[in-house]
CSV table of C-alpha atoms in Angstrom, one decimal:
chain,number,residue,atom,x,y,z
A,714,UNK,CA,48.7,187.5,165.6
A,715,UNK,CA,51.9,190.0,165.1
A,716,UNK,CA,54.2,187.2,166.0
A,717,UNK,CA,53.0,185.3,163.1
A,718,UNK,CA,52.5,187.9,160.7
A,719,UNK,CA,56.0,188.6,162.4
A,720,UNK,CA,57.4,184.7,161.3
A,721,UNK,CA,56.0,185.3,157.8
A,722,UNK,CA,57.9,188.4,157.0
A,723,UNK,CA,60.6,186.5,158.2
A,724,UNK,CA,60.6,183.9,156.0
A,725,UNK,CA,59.4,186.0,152.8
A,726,UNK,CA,62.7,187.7,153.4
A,727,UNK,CA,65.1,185.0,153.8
A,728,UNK,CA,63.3,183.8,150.6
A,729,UNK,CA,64.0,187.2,148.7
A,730,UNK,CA,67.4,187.1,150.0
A,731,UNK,CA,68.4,183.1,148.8
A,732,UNK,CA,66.3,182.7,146.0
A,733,UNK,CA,66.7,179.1,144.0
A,734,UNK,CA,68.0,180.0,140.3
A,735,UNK,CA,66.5,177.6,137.5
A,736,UNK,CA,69.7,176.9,136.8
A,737,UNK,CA,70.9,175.7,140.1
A,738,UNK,CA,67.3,173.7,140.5
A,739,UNK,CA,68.2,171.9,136.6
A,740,UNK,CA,71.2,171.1,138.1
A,741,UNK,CA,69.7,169.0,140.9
A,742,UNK,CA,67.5,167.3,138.6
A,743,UNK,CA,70.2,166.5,136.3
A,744,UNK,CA,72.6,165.0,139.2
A,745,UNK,CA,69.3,163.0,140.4
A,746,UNK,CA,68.7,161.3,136.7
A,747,UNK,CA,72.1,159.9,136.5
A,748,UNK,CA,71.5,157.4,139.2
A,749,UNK,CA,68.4,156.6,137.8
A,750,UNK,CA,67.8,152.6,137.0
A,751,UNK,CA,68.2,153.2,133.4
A,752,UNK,CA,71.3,154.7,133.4
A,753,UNK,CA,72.7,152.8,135.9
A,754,UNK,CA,71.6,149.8,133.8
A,755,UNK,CA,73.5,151.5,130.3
A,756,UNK,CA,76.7,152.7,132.6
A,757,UNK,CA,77.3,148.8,133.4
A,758,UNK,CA,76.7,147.4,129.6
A,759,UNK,CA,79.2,149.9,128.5
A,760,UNK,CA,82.0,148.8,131.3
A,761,UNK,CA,80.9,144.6,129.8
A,762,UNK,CA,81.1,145.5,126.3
A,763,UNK,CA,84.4,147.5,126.9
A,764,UNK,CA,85.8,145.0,129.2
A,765,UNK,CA,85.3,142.2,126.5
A,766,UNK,CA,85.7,143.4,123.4
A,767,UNK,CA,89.0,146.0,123.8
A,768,UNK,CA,90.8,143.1,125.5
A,769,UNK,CA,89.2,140.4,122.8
A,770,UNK,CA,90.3,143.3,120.3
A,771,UNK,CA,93.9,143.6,121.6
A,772,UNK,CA,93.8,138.9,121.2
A,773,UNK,CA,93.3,139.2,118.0
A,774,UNK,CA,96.0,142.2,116.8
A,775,UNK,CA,98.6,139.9,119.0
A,776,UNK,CA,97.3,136.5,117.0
A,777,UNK,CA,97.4,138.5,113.6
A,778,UNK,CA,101.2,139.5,114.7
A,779,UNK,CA,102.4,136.2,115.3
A,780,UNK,CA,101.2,134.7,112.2
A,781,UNK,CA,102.7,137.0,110.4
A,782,UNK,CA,106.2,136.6,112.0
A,783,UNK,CA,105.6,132.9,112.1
A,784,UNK,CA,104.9,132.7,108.4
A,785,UNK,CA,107.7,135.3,107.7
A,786,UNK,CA,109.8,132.0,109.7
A,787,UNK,CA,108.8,129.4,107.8
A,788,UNK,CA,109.2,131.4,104.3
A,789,UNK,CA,112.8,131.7,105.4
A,790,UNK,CA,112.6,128.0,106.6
A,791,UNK,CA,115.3,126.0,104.8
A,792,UNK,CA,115.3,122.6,103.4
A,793,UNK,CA,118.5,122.0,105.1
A,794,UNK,CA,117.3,123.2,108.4
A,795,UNK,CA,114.1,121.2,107.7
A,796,UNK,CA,116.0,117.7,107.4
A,797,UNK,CA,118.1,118.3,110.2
A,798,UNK,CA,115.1,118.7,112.4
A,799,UNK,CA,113.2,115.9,111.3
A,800,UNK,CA,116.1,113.6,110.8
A,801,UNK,CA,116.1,110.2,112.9
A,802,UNK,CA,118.9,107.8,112.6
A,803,UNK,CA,120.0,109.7,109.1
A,804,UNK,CA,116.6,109.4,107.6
A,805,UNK,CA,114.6,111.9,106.4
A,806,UNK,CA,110.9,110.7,104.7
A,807,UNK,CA,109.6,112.9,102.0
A,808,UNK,CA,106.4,113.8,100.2
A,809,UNK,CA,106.1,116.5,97.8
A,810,UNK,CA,102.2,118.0,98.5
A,811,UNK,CA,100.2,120.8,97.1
A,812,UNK,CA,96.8,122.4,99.3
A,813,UNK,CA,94.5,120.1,97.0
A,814,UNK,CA,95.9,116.8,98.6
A,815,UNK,CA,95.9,117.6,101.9
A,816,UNK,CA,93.4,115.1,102.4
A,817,UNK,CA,95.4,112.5,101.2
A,818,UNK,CA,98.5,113.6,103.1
A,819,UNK,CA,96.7,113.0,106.3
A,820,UNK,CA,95.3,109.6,105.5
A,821,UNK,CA,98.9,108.6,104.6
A,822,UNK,CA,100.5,110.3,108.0
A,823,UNK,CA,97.7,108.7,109.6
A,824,UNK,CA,99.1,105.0,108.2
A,825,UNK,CA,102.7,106.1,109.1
A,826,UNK,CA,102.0,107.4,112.7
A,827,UNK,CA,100.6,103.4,113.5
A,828,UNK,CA,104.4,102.3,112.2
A,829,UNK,CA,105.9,105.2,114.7
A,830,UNK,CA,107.6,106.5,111.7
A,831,UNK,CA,105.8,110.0,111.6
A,832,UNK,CA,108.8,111.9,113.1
A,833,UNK,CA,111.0,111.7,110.4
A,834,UNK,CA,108.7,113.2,107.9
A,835,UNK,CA,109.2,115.9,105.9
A,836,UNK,CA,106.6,118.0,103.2
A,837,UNK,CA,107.9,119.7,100.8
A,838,UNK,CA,105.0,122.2,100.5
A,839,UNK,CA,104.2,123.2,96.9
A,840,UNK,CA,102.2,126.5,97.5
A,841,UNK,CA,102.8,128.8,100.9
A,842,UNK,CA,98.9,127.7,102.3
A,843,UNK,CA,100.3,123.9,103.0
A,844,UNK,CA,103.5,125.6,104.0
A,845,UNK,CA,101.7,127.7,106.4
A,846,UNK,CA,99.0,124.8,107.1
A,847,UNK,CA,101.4,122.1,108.3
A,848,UNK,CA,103.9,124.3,110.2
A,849,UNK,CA,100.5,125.8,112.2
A,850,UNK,CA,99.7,121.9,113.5
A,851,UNK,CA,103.0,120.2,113.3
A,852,UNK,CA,106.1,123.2,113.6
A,853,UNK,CA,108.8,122.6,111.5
A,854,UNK,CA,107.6,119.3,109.5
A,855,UNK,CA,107.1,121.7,106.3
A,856,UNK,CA,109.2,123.5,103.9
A,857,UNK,CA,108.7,125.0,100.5
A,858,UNK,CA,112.1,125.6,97.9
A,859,UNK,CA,111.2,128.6,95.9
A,860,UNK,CA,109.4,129.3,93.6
A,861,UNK,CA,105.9,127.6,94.3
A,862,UNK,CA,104.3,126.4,91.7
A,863,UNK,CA,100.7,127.5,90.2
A,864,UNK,CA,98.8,125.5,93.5
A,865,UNK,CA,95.0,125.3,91.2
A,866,UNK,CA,97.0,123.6,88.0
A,867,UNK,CA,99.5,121.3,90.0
A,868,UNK,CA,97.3,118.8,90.9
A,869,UNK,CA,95.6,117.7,88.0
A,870,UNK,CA,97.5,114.8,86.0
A,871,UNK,CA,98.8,115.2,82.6
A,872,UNK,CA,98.8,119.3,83.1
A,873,UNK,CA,101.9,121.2,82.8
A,874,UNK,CA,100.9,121.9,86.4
A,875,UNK,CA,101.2,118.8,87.1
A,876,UNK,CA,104.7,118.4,85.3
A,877,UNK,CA,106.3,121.2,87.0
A,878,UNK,CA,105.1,120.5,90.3
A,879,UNK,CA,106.8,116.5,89.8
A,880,UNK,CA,109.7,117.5,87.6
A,881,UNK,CA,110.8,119.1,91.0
A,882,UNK,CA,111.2,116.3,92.9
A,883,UNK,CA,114.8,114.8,92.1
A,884,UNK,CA,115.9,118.4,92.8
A,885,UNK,CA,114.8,117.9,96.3
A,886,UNK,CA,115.8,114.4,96.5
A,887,UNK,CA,119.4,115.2,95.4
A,888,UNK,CA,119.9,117.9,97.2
A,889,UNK,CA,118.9,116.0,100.6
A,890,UNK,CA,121.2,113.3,99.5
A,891,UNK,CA,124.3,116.0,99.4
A,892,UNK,CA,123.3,116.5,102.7
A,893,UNK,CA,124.2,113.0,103.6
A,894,UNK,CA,120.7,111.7,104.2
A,895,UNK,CA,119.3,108.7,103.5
A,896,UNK,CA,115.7,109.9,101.7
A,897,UNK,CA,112.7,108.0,101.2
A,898,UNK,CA,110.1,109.3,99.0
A,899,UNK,CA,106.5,108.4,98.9
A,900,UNK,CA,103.8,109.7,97.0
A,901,UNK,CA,100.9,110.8,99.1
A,902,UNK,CA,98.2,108.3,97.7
A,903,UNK,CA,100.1,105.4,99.3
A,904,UNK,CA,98.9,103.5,103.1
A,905,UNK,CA,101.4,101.7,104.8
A,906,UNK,CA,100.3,98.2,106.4
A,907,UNK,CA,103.6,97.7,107.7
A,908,UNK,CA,107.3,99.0,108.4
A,909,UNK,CA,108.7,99.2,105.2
A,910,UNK,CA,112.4,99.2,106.5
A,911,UNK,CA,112.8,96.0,107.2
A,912,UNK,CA,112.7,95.3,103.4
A,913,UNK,CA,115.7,98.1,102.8
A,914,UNK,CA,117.9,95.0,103.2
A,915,UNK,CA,121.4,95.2,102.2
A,916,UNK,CA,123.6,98.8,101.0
A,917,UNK,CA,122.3,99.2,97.6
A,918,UNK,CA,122.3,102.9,96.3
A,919,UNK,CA,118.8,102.8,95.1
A,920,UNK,CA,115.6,100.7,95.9
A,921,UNK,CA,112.5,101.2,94.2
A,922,UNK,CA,108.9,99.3,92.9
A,923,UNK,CA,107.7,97.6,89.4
A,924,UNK,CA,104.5,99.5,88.2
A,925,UNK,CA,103.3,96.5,85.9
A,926,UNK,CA,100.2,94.9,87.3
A,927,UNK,CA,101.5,91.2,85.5
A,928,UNK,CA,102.5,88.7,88.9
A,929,UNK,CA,105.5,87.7,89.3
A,930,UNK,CA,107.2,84.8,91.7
A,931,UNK,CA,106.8,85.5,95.0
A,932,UNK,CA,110.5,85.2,95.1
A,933,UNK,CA,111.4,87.1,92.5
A,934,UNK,CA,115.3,88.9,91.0
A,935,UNK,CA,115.8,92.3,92.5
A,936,UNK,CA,117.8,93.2,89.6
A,937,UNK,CA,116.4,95.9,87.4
A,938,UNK,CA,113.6,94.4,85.5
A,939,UNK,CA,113.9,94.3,81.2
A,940,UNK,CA,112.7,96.9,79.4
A,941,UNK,CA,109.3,97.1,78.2
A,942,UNK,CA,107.6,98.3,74.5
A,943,UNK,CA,109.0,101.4,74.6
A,944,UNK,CA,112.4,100.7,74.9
A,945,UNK,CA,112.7,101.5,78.0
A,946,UNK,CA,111.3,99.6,82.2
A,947,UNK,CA,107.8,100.3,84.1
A,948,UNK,CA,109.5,101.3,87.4
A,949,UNK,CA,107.0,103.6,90.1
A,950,UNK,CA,108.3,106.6,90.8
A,951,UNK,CA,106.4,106.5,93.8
A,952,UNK,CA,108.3,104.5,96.1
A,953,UNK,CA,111.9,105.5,96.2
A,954,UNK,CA,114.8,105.1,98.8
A,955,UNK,CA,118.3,106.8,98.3
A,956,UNK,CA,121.5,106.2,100.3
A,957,UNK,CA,123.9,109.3,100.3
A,958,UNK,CA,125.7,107.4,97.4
A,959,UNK,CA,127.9,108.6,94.2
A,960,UNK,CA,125.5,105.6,92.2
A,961,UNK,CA,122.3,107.0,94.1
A,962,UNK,CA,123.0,111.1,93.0
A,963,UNK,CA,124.2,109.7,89.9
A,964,UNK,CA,120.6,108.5,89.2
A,965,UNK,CA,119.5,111.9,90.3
A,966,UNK,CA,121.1,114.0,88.1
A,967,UNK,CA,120.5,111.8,84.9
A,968,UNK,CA,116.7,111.8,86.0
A,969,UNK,CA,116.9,115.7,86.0
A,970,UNK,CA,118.9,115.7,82.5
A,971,UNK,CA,116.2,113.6,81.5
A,972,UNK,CA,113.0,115.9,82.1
A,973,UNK,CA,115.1,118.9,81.2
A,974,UNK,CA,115.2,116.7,77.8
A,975,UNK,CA,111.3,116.0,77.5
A,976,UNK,CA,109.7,119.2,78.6
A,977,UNK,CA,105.7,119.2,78.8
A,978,UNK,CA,103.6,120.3,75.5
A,979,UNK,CA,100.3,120.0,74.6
A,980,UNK,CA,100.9,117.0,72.0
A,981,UNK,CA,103.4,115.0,74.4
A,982,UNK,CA,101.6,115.6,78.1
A,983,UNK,CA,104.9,114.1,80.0
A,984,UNK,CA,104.9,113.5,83.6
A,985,UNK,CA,108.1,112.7,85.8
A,986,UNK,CA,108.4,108.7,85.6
A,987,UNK,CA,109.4,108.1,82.3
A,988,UNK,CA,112.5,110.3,82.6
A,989,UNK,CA,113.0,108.3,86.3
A,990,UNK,CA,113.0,105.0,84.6
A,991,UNK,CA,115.5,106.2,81.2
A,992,UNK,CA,117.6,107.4,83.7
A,993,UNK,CA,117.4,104.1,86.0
A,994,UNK,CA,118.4,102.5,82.6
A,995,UNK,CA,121.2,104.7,81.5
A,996,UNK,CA,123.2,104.2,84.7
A,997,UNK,CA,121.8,100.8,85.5
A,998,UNK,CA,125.5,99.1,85.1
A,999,UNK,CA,127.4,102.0,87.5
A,1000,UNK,CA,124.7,101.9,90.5
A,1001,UNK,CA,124.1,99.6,92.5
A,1002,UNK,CA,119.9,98.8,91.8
A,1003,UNK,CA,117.3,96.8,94.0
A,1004,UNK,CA,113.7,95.4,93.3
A,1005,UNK,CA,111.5,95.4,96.0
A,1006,UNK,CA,109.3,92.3,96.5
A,1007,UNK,CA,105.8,92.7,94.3
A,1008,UNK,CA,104.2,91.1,97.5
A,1009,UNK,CA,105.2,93.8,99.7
A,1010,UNK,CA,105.1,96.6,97.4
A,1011,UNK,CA,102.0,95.8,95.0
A,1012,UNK,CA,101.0,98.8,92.2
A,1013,UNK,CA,97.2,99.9,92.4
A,1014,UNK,CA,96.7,98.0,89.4
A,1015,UNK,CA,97.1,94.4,91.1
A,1016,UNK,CA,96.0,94.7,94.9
A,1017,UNK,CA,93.1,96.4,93.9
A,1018,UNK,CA,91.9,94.6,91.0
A,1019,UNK,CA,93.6,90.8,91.5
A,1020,UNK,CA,91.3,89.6,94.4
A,1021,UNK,CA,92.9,85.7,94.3
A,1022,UNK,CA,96.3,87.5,94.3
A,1023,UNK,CA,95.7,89.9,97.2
A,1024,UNK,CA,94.4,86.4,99.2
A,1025,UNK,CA,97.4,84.2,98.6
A,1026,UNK,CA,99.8,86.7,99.4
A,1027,UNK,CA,97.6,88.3,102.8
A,1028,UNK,CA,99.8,89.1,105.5
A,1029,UNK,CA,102.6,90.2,103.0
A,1030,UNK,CA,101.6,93.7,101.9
A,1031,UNK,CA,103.7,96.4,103.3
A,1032,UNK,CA,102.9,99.8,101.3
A,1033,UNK,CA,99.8,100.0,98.8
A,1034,UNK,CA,99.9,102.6,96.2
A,1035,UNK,CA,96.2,103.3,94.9
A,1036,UNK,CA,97.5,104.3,91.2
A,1037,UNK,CA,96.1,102.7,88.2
A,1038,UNK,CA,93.2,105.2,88.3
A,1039,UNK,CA,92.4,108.9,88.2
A,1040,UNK,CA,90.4,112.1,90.4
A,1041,UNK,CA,90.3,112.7,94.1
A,1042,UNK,CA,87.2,111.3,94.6
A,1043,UNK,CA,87.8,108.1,92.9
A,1044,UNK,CA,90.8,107.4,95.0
A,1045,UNK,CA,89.1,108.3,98.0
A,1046,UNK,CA,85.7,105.9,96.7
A,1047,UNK,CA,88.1,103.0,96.1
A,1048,UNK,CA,90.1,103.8,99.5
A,1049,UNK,CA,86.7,103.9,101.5
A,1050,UNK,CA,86.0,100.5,99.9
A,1051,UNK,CA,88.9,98.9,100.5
A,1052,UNK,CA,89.1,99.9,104.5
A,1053,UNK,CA,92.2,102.2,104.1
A,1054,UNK,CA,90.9,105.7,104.4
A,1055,UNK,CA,91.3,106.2,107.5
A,1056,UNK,CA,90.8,110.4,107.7
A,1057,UNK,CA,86.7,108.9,108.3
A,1058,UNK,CA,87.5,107.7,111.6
A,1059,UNK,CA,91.1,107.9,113.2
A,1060,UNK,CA,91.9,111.6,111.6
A,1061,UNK,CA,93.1,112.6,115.6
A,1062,UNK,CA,96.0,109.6,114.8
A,1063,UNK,CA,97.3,112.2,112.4
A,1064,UNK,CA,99.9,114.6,113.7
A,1065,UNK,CA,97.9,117.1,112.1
A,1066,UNK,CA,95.1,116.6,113.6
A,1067,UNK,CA,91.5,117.0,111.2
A,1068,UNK,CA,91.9,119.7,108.0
């Protein structure tokens, strides 16, 4: 009995002499509940979420970056650095487009890329998204010569938008002929069915299409055609090609004189063609001029609307222009309906790809 009366004392003692504080014993509750299940289970979402998103977060400051020095690149992007790249056998092909006709741009690339042409295609961007656009899917195909026009007037036809954004092209055209380029120019509502350079035949300084819908033989003159009701031909301003001539830069600076001398106004909405054909006109007997076949080369206003002609000269056609009508979606109605819009189905045939 004194032995464990003894052993009690004995342990009341040790007890007085370590006693457990409260906040020692908080502490080992504390240290116990961070292992618990549902911390454990929070510690590991926060390592995922921080393991994703800082590196995700880090992706996109890097992609932000290089857009901005790869559209500070392309700002400073040249037209003469731009022809030199796409150049091919001297030949640079150009289109003059603004955001609204991307659409359009691809369907006629598509139509190019089946003739293996593609390569030596240049857009001369009219507003910095198609500048920045283009060069994101196809690097150095675009270029845009300051200043850009307004991009939302530009496209519609018979606006001054529209005027300033065409009266711009036989700067560009000129200018890549004083590079020494050959330049072909198409407007971006055209489909090609076939190469048109087999029908570049001979070394004239300037080859270009009739816009009047009347047929004509199939073996018609080349020669400029006569002039019309107003004084003056009914050439497309659509279709060009240049050789690096003195006759061919000739043309180009009287077309330039030309608009310079009928500016856009509300009364007289001018657009770029009847200044291309007074000045095709005015130099006719110091450059050397060539016709290109109406079979090959049809305007909008006879493929499309002269069925028995379209069927006696099948086989023939070479670039179709769908002109002779007006609006986006009436183009791209009377494209669908003819088979030749092809963004529908073969948009991955485009070097850009689908926009």
């Amino acid at each position: 009995m004194s032995s464990i009366l003894h052993q009690r004392s004995t342990h009341s003692s040790l007890a007085n002499s370590y006693p457990l504080s409260p906040r020692s014993s908080s502490s080992s509750e504390r240290s116990f509940s961070i292992f618990s299940p549902i911390n454990l289970l929070v510690l590991l979402c926060l390592i995922v979420i921080l393991g994703v998103f800082l590196p995700w977060m880090n992706i996109q400051e890097s992609i932000f970056s290089t857009s901005k020095v790869s559209n500070t690149k392309w700002r400073q992007y040249s037209l003469a650095e731009a022809a030199s790249f796409v150049a091919r056998n001297g030949t640079v092909i150009v289109c003059a487009v603004s955001q609204p006709y991307l659409p359009f741009l691809n369907n006629w690339l598509i139509s190019l890329t089946r003739q293996k042409h593609h390569e030596k295609v240049l857009v001369i961007a009219e507003d910095y998204a198609t500048l920045y656009k283009v060069n994101e899917r196809w690097p150095g195909h675009a270029v845009l010569v300051p200043p850009a026009p307004d991009a939302q007037t530009a496209h519609k036809f018979g606006s001054q938008g529209f005027f300033n954004f065409t009266s711009r092209r036989p700067q560009h055209l000129l200018h890549i002929l004083e590079l020494g380029y050959n330049v072909m120019y198409n407007d971006v509502d055209m489909v090609w069915l076939a190469d048109p350079f087999p029908y570049l035949q001979g070394n004239h300084d300037v080859y270009f299409t009739d816009d009047m819908a009347a047929v004509k033989p199939l073996h018609h003159s080349h020669d400029l055609p006569p002039p019309g009701k107003k004084g003056r031909t009914y050439i497309c301003s659509c279709m060009i090609f240049l050789r690096p001539t003195s006759g061919a830069k000739l043309v180009m600076r009287k077309w330039i004189e030309e608009l310079k001398s009928q500016p856009w106004s509300k009364a007289k909405k001018a657009n770029d063609q009847p200044a291309f054909n007074w000045a095709l006109n005015k130099t006719a007997g110091e450059v050397d001029l060539y016709l290109l076949p109406q079979s090959a080369f049809p305007t909008g206003g006879l493929y499309f609307k002269n069925q028995s002609w379209v069927q006696v000269t099948k086989g023939m056609h070479v670039i179709i222009h769908n002109n002779y009508i007006t609006g986006f979606e009436k183009k791209i109605k009377r494209f669908r309906e003819f088979n030749l819009w092809y963004v529908d189905d073969h948009t991955l045939e485009s070097p850009l790809g689908r926009i």
